XYZ file of C-alpha atoms in Angstrom:
601
model
C 10.974 -14.580 -2.645
C 7.854 -13.036 -1.756
C 5.064 -13.141 -4.416
C 3.039 -9.784 -3.277
C 5.632 -6.942 -4.661
C 4.542 -6.799 -7.348
C 3.891 -3.279 -8.071
C 0.559 -1.232 -8.129
C -1.082 -1.192 -11.129
C -1.523 2.529 -12.189
C -5.357 2.967 -13.598
C -6.623 5.065 -16.616
C -8.823 7.198 -14.092
C -6.256 8.255 -11.666
C -4.058 9.322 -14.618
C -6.515 11.271 -15.367
C -6.628 12.601 -12.347
C -2.574 13.182 -11.278
C -2.162 15.050 -15.483
C -4.825 17.402 -14.399
C -3.181 18.916 -11.593
C -1.266 22.441 -12.824
C 1.982 23.057 -12.087
C 1.311 25.583 -9.697
C -0.456 22.772 -7.213
C 2.437 20.826 -7.401
C 4.767 23.319 -6.686
C 2.361 23.975 -3.572
C 1.448 21.223 -2.521
C 3.014 20.667 1.263
C 3.396 18.707 3.144
C 5.186 16.352 1.817
C 2.465 13.374 4.224
C -0.506 15.108 1.944
C 1.449 14.373 -1.615
C 2.521 10.544 -0.115
C -1.621 10.151 1.098
C -2.789 11.381 -2.505
C -0.141 9.253 -4.274
C -1.425 6.545 -2.301
C -4.763 6.725 -2.867
C -4.031 6.890 -6.678
C -2.585 3.582 -6.419
C -5.570 2.059 -4.390
C -7.901 3.631 -6.697
C -5.723 1.918 -9.628
C -5.392 -1.557 -8.345
C -8.149 -2.514 -6.007
C -6.653 -6.249 -5.964
C -4.060 -4.363 -3.954
C -6.775 -2.206 -1.781
C -8.347 -5.374 -0.471
C -4.921 -7.323 0.098
C -4.076 -4.671 2.379
C -7.295 -4.217 4.309
C -7.765 -0.651 2.898
C -11.017 -1.233 0.512
C -13.438 0.029 3.070
C -14.932 3.420 3.752
C -14.181 5.844 0.643
C -12.781 3.081 -0.974
C -15.466 0.156 -0.096
C -16.446 0.394 -3.822
C -12.789 -1.198 -4.538
C -14.068 -4.124 -3.143
C -16.442 -5.121 -6.102
C -13.546 -3.471 -9.031
C -10.449 -5.631 -10.436
C -7.377 -3.312 -12.115
C -7.758 -2.412 -15.675
C -5.787 -4.427 -17.559
C -7.007 -2.849 -21.246
C -5.211 -0.992 -24.021
C -6.803 2.470 -21.707
C -5.193 1.383 -18.593
C -1.643 1.074 -19.753
C -1.373 3.635 -21.383
C -2.883 5.526 -18.170
C -0.185 4.092 -16.222
C 2.597 6.149 -18.059
C 0.479 8.616 -17.523
C 0.077 8.259 -13.997
C 3.939 7.734 -13.350
C 4.474 10.597 -15.347
C 2.361 13.106 -12.923
C 3.836 11.416 -10.220
C 6.806 11.861 -10.686
C 6.614 15.685 -11.725
C 4.627 15.745 -7.933
C 7.524 14.396 -6.547
C 10.539 16.345 -8.343
C 8.702 19.677 -7.761
C 8.712 19.421 -3.612
C 11.177 21.155 -2.130
C 13.031 19.009 0.298
C 14.925 22.128 1.770
C 12.068 22.447 3.926
C 11.902 18.228 5.185
C 13.219 16.346 7.626
C 16.200 13.461 7.069
C 13.549 10.954 7.334
C 11.199 12.761 4.790
C 14.050 13.297 2.400
C 14.815 9.429 2.785
C 11.543 8.448 2.570
C 10.901 11.298 -0.761
C 14.094 9.700 -2.334
C 12.957 6.317 -2.189
C 9.294 7.060 -3.596
C 11.123 8.880 -6.105
C 13.265 5.982 -6.781
C 10.454 3.822 -7.747
C 8.993 5.749 -9.087
C 11.541 6.536 -11.790
C 12.715 2.740 -11.756
C 8.962 2.323 -13.077
C 9.232 4.534 -15.797
C 12.387 2.957 -17.160
C 10.639 -0.479 -17.642
C 7.386 1.506 -19.185
C 8.912 2.947 -21.732
C 9.187 -0.268 -22.880
C 6.210 -1.150 -24.987
C 5.048 -4.951 -24.197
C 5.115 -7.160 -21.056
C 3.328 -7.203 -17.958
C 4.740 -7.953 -14.012
C 5.334 -11.026 -12.273
C 7.901 -10.542 -9.177
C 9.261 -7.336 -11.064
C 8.990 -6.404 -14.052
C 7.621 -8.893 -17.057
C 8.714 -9.195 -21.215
C 5.523 -11.398 -21.173
C 2.229 -10.357 -20.216
C 0.931 -13.925 -19.894
C 2.937 -16.923 -18.444
C 3.240 -19.189 -15.559
C 3.831 -16.109 -13.034
C 1.808 -14.048 -14.606
C -1.181 -13.279 -15.809
C -5.247 -12.761 -14.541
C -5.908 -16.671 -15.310
C -3.534 -18.189 -12.765
C -3.473 -15.102 -9.955
C -6.960 -13.941 -9.398
C -8.733 -17.297 -8.242
C -5.787 -17.494 -5.462
C -6.799 -14.151 -4.655
C -10.694 -14.227 -5.112
C -10.483 -17.508 -2.425
C -7.553 -16.338 0.018
C -8.309 -12.514 -0.058
C -11.892 -11.600 -1.040
C -13.569 -11.870 2.632
C -17.196 -13.137 2.155
C -18.702 -11.430 5.371
C -21.919 -10.252 4.152
C -24.316 -10.605 1.462
C -22.392 -7.329 -0.363
C -19.557 -9.106 0.450
C -21.018 -11.856 -1.924
C -22.612 -9.250 -4.093
C -19.169 -7.613 -5.167
C -17.448 -11.107 -5.113
C -19.488 -11.647 -8.003
C -18.757 -8.562 -9.736
C -15.206 -9.360 -8.964
C -16.450 -12.591 -11.238
C -17.094 -10.696 -14.142
C -13.940 -8.737 -14.052
C -12.140 -11.408 -14.479
C -13.815 -12.344 -17.495
C -12.453 -8.389 -18.969
C -9.081 -9.494 -17.189
C -8.254 -12.386 -19.521
C -9.958 -10.930 -22.818
C -7.561 -7.795 -22.172
C -4.517 -9.929 -21.475
C -5.257 -11.814 -24.635
C -5.370 -8.732 -26.356
C -2.618 -7.632 -24.773
C -1.023 -10.703 -26.271
C -1.522 -10.338 -29.763
C -0.257 -6.780 -29.504
C 2.299 -7.381 -27.925
C 3.881 -10.784 -30.829
C 3.056 -8.332 -33.289
C 6.426 -6.529 -31.775
C 8.358 -9.896 -31.653
C 7.604 -10.394 -28.171
C 6.659 -14.133 -27.176
C 7.072 -16.117 -24.335
C 9.947 -19.326 -25.432
C 8.212 -22.884 -26.014
C 8.562 -24.262 -22.853
C 7.128 -21.425 -20.680
C 4.105 -21.446 -22.562
C 3.766 -25.258 -22.163
C 3.963 -24.498 -18.428
C 1.207 -21.988 -19.331
C -1.021 -24.089 -20.958
C -1.046 -26.793 -18.279
C -2.074 -24.237 -15.513
C -4.685 -22.813 -17.622
C -5.595 -25.917 -18.506
C -6.492 -26.824 -15.102
C -8.237 -23.866 -14.184
C -10.612 -24.378 -17.359
C -12.949 -26.888 -15.568
C -16.885 -27.123 -15.430
C -18.019 -24.713 -12.900
C -18.876 -27.339 -10.359
C -14.658 -27.818 -9.917
C -13.511 -24.516 -9.916
C -12.295 -22.982 -7.213
C -14.124 -19.163 -7.980
C -17.006 -21.278 -7.443
C -16.903 -23.199 -4.981
C -14.699 -20.910 -2.412
C -18.205 -18.138 -3.129
C -20.616 -21.626 -2.617
C -18.647 -22.305 0.370
C -18.304 -19.274 2.342
C -21.918 -18.156 1.427
C -23.557 -21.225 3.003
C -20.959 -20.804 6.295
C -22.550 -17.120 6.400
C -25.633 -18.277 5.939
C -25.866 -16.572 2.964
C -28.249 -17.213 -0.081
C -27.694 -19.656 -2.840
C -28.402 -18.139 -5.224
C -24.715 -16.745 -4.850
C -23.255 -20.150 -5.992
C -25.779 -20.371 -9.092
C -24.772 -16.962 -9.791
C -21.055 -17.641 -10.097
C -21.615 -20.450 -11.760
C -23.653 -18.938 -14.177
C -21.336 -16.729 -14.654
C -18.021 -18.700 -15.169
C -19.742 -20.440 -17.909
C -21.131 -17.653 -19.714
C -18.174 -14.964 -18.938
C -15.133 -16.542 -17.641
C -14.625 -19.966 -19.345
C -14.827 -18.591 -23.261
C -12.770 -15.739 -22.203
C -10.309 -18.363 -20.827
C -11.085 -19.869 -23.975
C -10.184 -17.382 -26.047
C -6.868 -17.045 -24.473
C -6.222 -20.568 -24.478
C -6.562 -20.374 -28.405
C -4.071 -17.793 -28.687
C -1.362 -19.642 -26.562
C -1.665 -22.672 -28.719
C -0.730 -20.697 -31.803
C 2.029 -18.787 -29.840
C 3.508 -21.605 -28.956
C 2.978 -23.714 -32.235
C 5.559 -21.192 -33.613
C 7.937 -20.135 -30.581
C 11.267 -20.972 -30.341
C 13.321 -21.874 -27.442
C 15.723 -19.573 -26.613
C 15.479 -18.745 -22.979
C 17.129 -15.309 -22.531
C 15.463 -11.999 -23.467
C 18.483 -11.172 -25.905
C 16.148 -12.772 -28.217
C 13.305 -10.103 -28.384
C 13.429 -6.388 -30.345
C 14.045 -4.694 -27.646
C 15.736 -7.220 -24.998
C 19.348 -5.419 -24.839
C 18.091 -2.514 -23.462
C 15.141 -4.420 -21.766
C 17.698 -6.178 -19.526
C 19.955 -3.822 -18.153
C 16.527 -1.865 -16.820
C 14.652 -4.602 -15.022
C 18.033 -5.449 -13.836
C 18.547 -2.413 -12.116
C 14.848 -1.789 -11.216
C 15.480 -5.741 -9.526
C 18.494 -5.299 -7.659
C 18.476 -0.729 -7.286
C 22.224 -1.032 -8.355
C 24.429 0.174 -11.205
C 26.106 -3.155 -12.016
C 26.176 -3.912 -15.416
C 25.153 -7.555 -16.118
C 29.436 -8.616 -16.524
C 29.495 -7.573 -13.256
C 26.919 -9.679 -11.313
C 27.853 -12.954 -13.499
C 31.321 -12.118 -11.756
C 30.418 -11.290 -8.235
C 28.073 -14.561 -8.633
C 31.225 -16.424 -9.806
C 33.314 -14.860 -6.662
C 30.456 -15.412 -3.812
C 29.684 -19.194 -5.396
C 33.732 -20.174 -5.074
C 33.792 -19.166 -1.810
C 30.647 -20.367 -0.524
C 30.951 -23.718 -1.792
C 34.277 -24.065 -0.408
C 32.758 -23.712 3.136
C 30.027 -26.712 2.280
C 32.913 -28.621 0.891
C 34.421 -27.968 4.562
C 31.056 -28.685 6.091
C 30.380 -32.020 4.523
C 33.725 -33.279 5.329
C 32.895 -32.700 9.095
C 30.366 -34.796 8.591
C 31.969 -37.882 7.091
C 30.785 -36.618 3.214
C 34.180 -36.522 1.579
C 33.455 -37.938 -1.927
C 32.561 -36.222 -5.533
C 31.977 -32.555 -5.854
C 29.519 -30.658 -3.697
C 26.916 -30.894 -5.987
C 26.977 -34.798 -6.321
C 27.264 -35.018 -2.307
C 24.342 -32.558 -1.450
C 22.484 -34.448 -4.734
C 23.388 -37.575 -2.621
C 21.647 -36.853 0.959
C 18.698 -34.829 -0.958
C 18.026 -38.902 -1.934
C 18.276 -39.903 1.709
C 14.958 -41.687 2.267
C 15.127 -39.930 6.098
C 15.512 -36.160 4.526
C 12.170 -36.696 2.866
C 8.453 -36.203 3.589
C 6.687 -38.926 1.191
C 5.153 -37.435 -2.104
C 1.500 -37.725 -0.441
C -1.316 -35.946 0.706
C -0.134 -37.128 4.277
C 3.559 -36.517 3.344
C 2.906 -32.909 2.103
C 0.643 -31.830 5.394
C 3.640 -33.363 7.629
C 5.935 -30.837 5.469
C 4.065 -28.070 6.025
C 3.641 -28.967 9.142
C 7.605 -28.968 9.827
C 7.965 -25.689 8.712
C 5.021 -24.134 10.917
C 7.006 -26.180 13.893
C 10.521 -24.826 13.040
C 8.334 -21.148 12.661
C 7.266 -21.458 16.524
C 10.843 -22.562 17.389
C 13.056 -19.410 15.799
C 10.084 -17.361 17.291
C 11.238 -17.349 20.902
C 14.822 -16.742 19.944
C 14.214 -13.392 18.643
C 13.676 -10.811 21.507
C 17.559 -11.649 22.293
C 18.734 -10.196 18.400
C 15.639 -7.238 17.870
C 14.515 -4.353 19.839
C 11.198 -4.827 18.336
C 9.371 -7.635 16.845
C 5.868 -7.355 15.441
C 2.656 -8.380 16.086
C 1.457 -10.262 13.381
C 0.608 -13.700 13.224
C 2.102 -15.648 10.241
C 1.985 -19.611 8.911
C 2.816 -21.792 5.948
C 1.036 -23.335 3.891
C 0.642 -25.481 0.199
C 0.980 -24.051 -3.385
C -2.671 -24.704 -5.344
C -2.904 -27.497 -6.488
C -4.016 -25.832 -9.811
C -0.741 -23.510 -9.952
C 1.673 -25.480 -8.486
C 3.108 -26.873 -11.548
C 4.232 -23.114 -12.855
C 4.863 -21.521 -9.302
C 7.590 -20.919 -7.609
C 9.186 -22.886 -4.325
C 8.197 -20.998 -2.474
C 6.987 -17.052 -1.354
C 5.258 -15.354 1.011
C 2.405 -12.890 1.505
C 2.216 -10.094 3.694
C -0.542 -9.950 6.646
C -3.549 -7.053 5.804
C -3.108 -3.842 8.032
C -5.159 -4.495 10.397
C -3.898 -7.922 10.989
C -6.833 -9.681 10.414
C -5.272 -12.087 7.737
C -2.387 -13.700 8.976
C 1.041 -13.774 6.837
C 1.102 -16.387 4.327
C 4.331 -18.245 3.697
C 3.470 -20.972 0.491
C 5.768 -24.378 -0.091
C 5.615 -25.504 -3.579
C 5.515 -29.029 -3.139
C 4.256 -30.699 -6.368
C 6.823 -32.968 -5.917
C 7.801 -33.304 -2.018
C 11.790 -34.723 -3.572
C 12.559 -31.057 -4.428
C 12.153 -30.354 -0.573
C 14.029 -32.508 1.459
C 13.989 -31.240 5.030
C 17.182 -30.354 5.203
C 16.148 -27.355 3.147
C 13.028 -27.192 4.479
C 14.078 -25.147 7.438
C 16.612 -21.938 6.062
C 13.495 -21.721 3.544
C 10.501 -21.147 6.603
C 12.931 -18.316 7.974
C 14.428 -16.785 4.608
C 10.005 -16.501 3.709
C 8.850 -16.172 7.549
C 10.750 -15.173 10.797
C 12.834 -13.128 10.965
C 12.550 -12.976 6.981
C 9.852 -11.457 5.205
C 7.115 -11.693 7.634
C 9.277 -9.836 10.553
C 10.811 -7.514 7.536
C 7.465 -6.604 6.242
C 5.448 -6.996 9.547
C 7.641 -4.270 11.440
C 7.301 -1.990 8.254
C 3.356 -1.942 8.214
C 3.671 -1.796 11.868
C 5.868 1.486 11.671
C 4.323 4.441 13.370
C 6.703 7.238 11.668
C 6.788 5.483 8.205
C 4.242 6.494 5.455
C 1.822 4.544 3.914
C 3.326 4.795 0.676
C 6.497 3.447 1.692
C 4.822 0.829 3.681
C 3.470 -0.542 0.184
C 6.397 -0.173 -1.572
C 9.636 -1.819 -1.988
C 12.130 -2.912 -3.453
C 13.761 -6.198 -4.015
C 17.178 -5.618 -3.570
C 16.372 -4.195 -0.096
C 13.708 -7.012 0.799
C 15.616 -10.264 -0.905
C 18.614 -9.244 1.001
C 17.649 -8.857 4.413
C 16.039 -12.244 3.910
C 19.106 -13.804 2.668
C 20.451 -12.333 5.489
C 17.752 -13.618 7.208
C 19.110 -17.087 6.977
C 22.443 -16.476 7.564
C 21.110 -15.483 11.366
C 19.298 -18.330 12.087
C 22.201 -19.928 12.217
C 24.259 -17.530 13.824
C 21.174 -17.669 16.492
C 22.228 -21.572 16.680
C 19.075 -22.829 14.796
C 21.248 -25.460 13.447
C 23.682 -25.878 16.435
C 21.476 -29.507 16.636
C 20.575 -29.672 13.539
C 23.982 -29.959 11.353
C 22.262 -31.435 8.099
C 19.850 -28.231 8.288
C 23.303 -26.404 7.760
C 24.314 -27.933 4.731
C 20.583 -26.442 3.579
C 21.405 -22.952 4.637
C 24.479 -23.003 3.313
C 23.220 -24.427 -0.176
C 20.626 -21.635 -0.008
C 23.156 -18.861 0.181
C 25.240 -21.226 -2.559
C 22.082 -21.252 -4.664
C 21.930 -17.785 -4.499
C 25.392 -16.280 -5.938
C 24.515 -19.372 -8.792
C 21.505 -16.869 -9.651
C 23.641 -14.384 -10.254
C 25.534 -16.739 -12.583
C 22.791 -18.164 -14.418
C 20.244 -14.808 -14.104
C 23.068 -13.173 -16.671
C 24.120 -16.390 -18.312
C 20.316 -16.346 -19.650
C 19.597 -12.835 -21.004
C 22.875 -11.236 -21.747
C 25.847 -14.453 -22.587
C 22.401 -16.309 -24.363
C 22.487 -19.400 -22.180
C 20.325 -21.791 -23.002
C 17.172 -23.231 -20.539
C 19.191 -26.585 -20.294
C 22.280 -25.731 -19.545
C 20.732 -23.112 -16.808
C 19.513 -26.103 -15.168
C 22.776 -28.152 -15.397
C 24.351 -25.404 -13.694
C 22.019 -25.644 -10.739
C 22.008 -29.715 -10.530
C 25.584 -30.303 -10.996
C 26.541 -27.092 -8.561
C 24.730 -27.321 -5.955
C 22.637 -30.617 -5.959
C 19.313 -29.638 -7.413
C 16.946 -32.113 -8.386
C 15.811 -30.740 -11.952
C 12.651 -30.724 -11.582
C 13.300 -28.010 -9.221
C 15.728 -26.552 -11.041
C 13.879 -25.898 -14.165
C 11.187 -23.835 -12.047
C 13.772 -21.806 -11.015
C 15.052 -21.096 -14.409
C 11.719 -20.866 -15.992
C 10.805 -18.171 -13.202
C 14.218 -16.048 -13.972
C 13.064 -16.057 -17.925
C 10.227 -14.664 -16.750
C 11.397 -12.325 -14.459
C 14.381 -10.651 -15.505
C 16.747 -9.046 -13.012
C 14.298 -10.558 -10.007
C 16.537 -13.414 -9.055
C 20.575 -10.919 -8.659
C 18.736 -9.611 -6.256
C 19.018 -11.891 -3.259
C 22.470 -11.785 -3.068
C 23.490 -8.368 -3.644
C 20.950 -7.298 -1.090
C 22.758 -10.131 1.245
C 26.325 -8.789 0.491
C 25.543 -4.981 0.892
C 23.770 -5.544 4.743
C 26.714 -8.213 5.489
C 28.832 -5.247 4.308
C 27.053 -2.587 6.947
C 27.469 -4.911 9.974
C 31.146 -5.669 9.259
C 31.931 -2.492 9.177
C 30.387 -1.222 12.176
C 32.078 -4.027 13.677
C 35.359 -3.405 12.657
C 34.828 0.956 13.722
C 33.107 0.441 16.822
C 34.670 -2.658 18.708
C 32.382 -3.808 21.827
C 30.511 -0.672 21.324
C 28.901 -2.804 18.183
C 25.015 -4.314 19.015
C 23.451 -6.458 16.863
C 19.802 -4.925 18.178
C 21.021 -1.291 17.942
C 22.053 -2.556 13.979
C 19.069 -4.383 13.143
C 16.757 -1.419 14.576
C 19.147 0.899 12.367
C 18.761 -1.203 9.238
C 15.130 -1.834 9.294
C 14.033 2.425 10.759
C 13.081 3.086 6.947
C 11.311 0.365 5.996
C 12.483 -0.296 2.162
C 14.762 1.465 0.341
C 17.450 1.174 -2.583
C 20.979 -0.690 -1.945
C 22.857 3.079 -1.928
C 20.555 4.393 0.447
C 21.001 1.287 2.938
C 25.018 1.736 2.604
C 24.214 6.063 3.500
C 22.460 4.740 6.116
C 24.526 2.299 7.493
C 27.266 4.803 7.354
C 25.978 7.457 9.100
C 24.368 5.147 11.738
C 28.130 4.302 12.685
C 29.151 8.059 12.567
C 26.238 8.737 15.774
C 26.742 5.571 17.429
């Protein structure tokens, strides 16, 4: 999965601007590109972090380099007002004047805003890898996202950059306090994380709450300012801000999180929330871009898992592993010392080097199956120590638009036993090439695609493509000399089918955390630690886990249909160009694109 698929956060200033546009001006606004440009600019103003991530905090937006998004009650109200105003502008566009490509662009942007509005109708929660019922958890909240953002995304090349960094440190303290107030609001309407989620959040908060001399954001500025020959005052000022403003705000958040923990329940799913029965379908739809019910997604997952388990069983038997369940055999393989990197810093460095080597190896094979490849560079890194306790197992972050910052793939190596070697290659292909980084890189470098489409997206498409990429890696021979790696690939496919079962199990069928963990351990051979982190993620990101296999099935269905109808005229490169041409789209739109491409060949 990819961590920077989070929606831009709307701000009150932008919302006021949008809401003030009169109906006549809305209706008259053309061409479509002008409207899209205005919406992107509003998004950047609402999310300075997003502007920095994209490398767009320059020129007229240079002031954003010193800001963070508004997490206050006013900012949240501004989000809703912005969504309403933007939908009005989009709905007023006369589609009769648009080209077929522009109609798809407009349809996708309208769809995204409608999904956002459906989630914003619930007056609680925040966002992580998608809609989340909890503003602060192990995966959501400024306390865990801002330090890494400042360390890896905020450039320090001049005194002005360092000054902006200090202003962002002050804004960081405000964000923490604003989110603590939001936690209190949510608790007042009966929305609070389960006990085990609060335990993880508190563990990470404790690792973040360190003296200034050990704080990541202080050390980062001190190191980079010194490298640029800047004044030592920057390190001293950062330390003072940490001690005087950030630590007190963090202490206030920790104190309230402990209050919540004292009365928290162990129920894992959102069904327990006052509006949980409505929130889960909205989150499921926003993530998967399908209209499938929780019951239908659950059955789909069970059917897919049965088929993949049968294939995995066959591959295991070929290698002489015939006794026990599929899960038990995969567990035994995962414990083979030959498949494990040492659970030491040196061993983890070796594991990351292995992943980078896999990324390099597949890069050379991609021209055979793609007409165009992104020009960006990509690399694999380890999840930062202070957030690995609650972090996802692996995720990706896109490169900057100008390519000055590479696309990054992160692995959570808290326990090396969670990542046997046969699992690493497939995940590298999923998060890196030809997965998220290729798909995202092609979108970022697509000169026809409007910027609003490049920086937005849909999990069903993005995760579906990444899962399809795992299959493609097998098809182009990446496991021909690595039969255990092929087992890892099939296990990963089974994992995504089981996600559909577990996500709906937790949030619709009222499964316990323990039942969900056992399902992964027994069904696919996960370690309890890795399974637990996955389940914890689903608890705070309802519906997102189901998007992978549903999206994958759509990509495969289009390809299978094309092969059946086109016969000898089917060309894999042309298929890839067709389904990647428009960037991320809802799955029903993707199916239509596929049908139109097949008809036109």
